């Protein structure tokens, strides 16, 4: 059970109730220090993976962005879970995907959770699906998003192939993700088949967000990205999936691309908050892929609302720049270094 978890300070109570305090701050400052875990039963020392040491903070003196507001207390898995009481959520949960430090800074004050989704495969890398996404991609972008945020809980997707084989394999991937990024939770796709994995991770200090309905990593089984649950049998299966990972201990469940009645039933029948994407307004919260809602792509699924038309505006800015370079009207003296007179 996690009592409290911030990027620099992790309090973890293990299954025997022994309190272990891992203080990463000192180790980040003094890399020669050994990773020390103090338990009531004695002192255990092990070397801390060097990759985990430099990812957690941003140097605001060298950043181009205005420094973030004074760091406060981040949203935690228990605080998100606690938003749903007796199957009711008073304040809907707001979640957006983020893949970069700067985008995280801009979204963070408005969101309860930032999701470093494996949708970055398509959105950032131009891949045909999320299947080829790697742990390295997820960890690099996850660390950037943690650096750019101070308020929202950051969750990172476990990529295809990194967790399905066994709970132990999932623990290896999830713990690596948390060490290398500083994120406070992972998300994984799947229902009943993944319930033992969700339970394994949640009992070992890893908060898990489940993901059911349209699960993009299963595109080759599903045969496409169409909405799920039009038929009774499939609808019942999706509801059973959500219940299984709820009972296994997921602190939040993403439900994607399902008929409204399915989302409504899941939301009223599971105890964890349900965050929908293409799953109607009947959920406890909503998530969208940031590039979709900003209008970065010409084509978006029907459930996306575009809150801007950034593709058009970026194209217009690039056109102006190109015209000014070609006409030699950029740069002007304002953008030119000259010796002081
Ligand atoms: O990868 C992703 O961005 C996601 C969201 C669509 C929920 O899983």
XYZ file of N, CA, C and O in Angstrom, residues 2 6 8 25 58 106 118-119 147 163 165 180 185 199 208 216 243 254 263 268 271 300 304 309 312 332:
104
model
N 0.609 2.201 -0.909
C 1.345 3.452 -0.906
C 0.693 4.406 0.086
O -0.512 4.614 0.059
N 5.740 11.040 -3.759
C 6.071 12.179 -4.611
C 7.332 11.777 -5.346
O 7.989 10.804 -4.964
N 10.303 12.773 -5.289
C 11.551 12.736 -4.543
C 11.482 11.930 -3.258
O 12.477 11.675 -2.626
N 16.095 12.090 -2.815
C 16.659 13.423 -2.987
C 18.162 13.427 -2.736
O 18.942 13.930 -3.531
N 13.471 20.013 -13.166
C 13.833 20.816 -14.319
C 14.633 21.996 -13.808
O 14.323 22.545 -12.750
N 1.705 23.601 -19.537
C 0.512 24.358 -19.919
C -0.772 23.675 -19.442
O -1.745 24.344 -19.094
N 0.375 5.827 -24.711
C 1.169 5.242 -25.794
C 0.632 5.702 -27.155
O 1.210 5.385 -28.198
N -0.436 6.515 -27.128
C -0.875 7.189 -28.350
C 0.257 8.055 -28.901
O 0.202 8.482 -30.058
N 8.715 16.342 -15.248
C 9.485 17.575 -15.049
C 8.648 18.830 -15.283
O 8.875 19.859 -14.662
N 4.063 -6.081 -20.487
C 3.398 -6.472 -19.231
C 2.466 -7.681 -19.341
O 2.105 -8.298 -18.344
N 2.681 -10.746 -20.422
C 3.168 -12.124 -20.239
C 2.922 -12.669 -18.828
O 2.510 -13.812 -18.655
N 12.325 5.589 -13.604
C 12.952 6.423 -14.635
C 12.197 7.717 -14.916
O 12.757 8.643 -15.478
N 1.804 6.551 -11.271
C 0.894 5.451 -11.627
C 1.206 4.978 -13.037
O 1.825 5.704 -13.825
N -3.876 -6.732 -9.606
C -3.805 -7.036 -8.174
C -2.348 -7.140 -7.707
O -1.962 -6.584 -6.683
N -2.451 1.450 -10.265
C -2.755 1.064 -11.654
C -4.061 1.686 -12.126
O -5.073 1.653 -11.422
N -6.631 -0.039 -27.852
C -5.885 0.079 -29.112
C -4.740 -0.927 -29.283
O -4.404 -1.295 -30.409
N -15.408 -4.683 -14.128
C -15.621 -5.138 -12.744
C -14.410 -5.919 -12.240
O -14.019 -5.813 -11.078
N -10.063 3.675 -17.255
C -10.375 4.359 -18.516
C -11.278 3.429 -19.329
O -10.974 2.242 -19.494
N -21.103 2.437 -20.687
C -20.384 3.371 -19.809
C -21.220 3.666 -18.564
O -20.692 3.724 -17.440
N -21.820 3.087 -12.774
C -22.648 2.918 -11.576
C -22.340 1.619 -10.830
O -22.733 1.457 -9.684
N -16.467 0.589 -8.180
C -16.191 1.559 -7.119
C -15.116 2.574 -7.536
O -15.084 3.684 -7.015
N -10.295 13.451 -37.097
C -10.378 13.014 -35.696
C -11.612 12.131 -35.542
O -12.578 12.269 -36.285
N -14.346 13.260 -30.536
C -13.434 14.353 -30.172
C -14.106 15.696 -30.424
O -14.738 15.899 -31.449
N -7.850 25.167 -33.506
C -7.464 24.677 -34.823
C -5.979 24.968 -35.002
O -5.565 25.751 -35.849
N -4.032 24.660 -38.433
C -4.228 25.807 -39.313
C -3.334 26.974 -38.870
O -2.641 27.591 -39.676
N 14.992 41.426 -38.760
C 15.192 42.879 -38.835
C 16.263 43.256 -37.822
O 16.824 42.381 -37.141
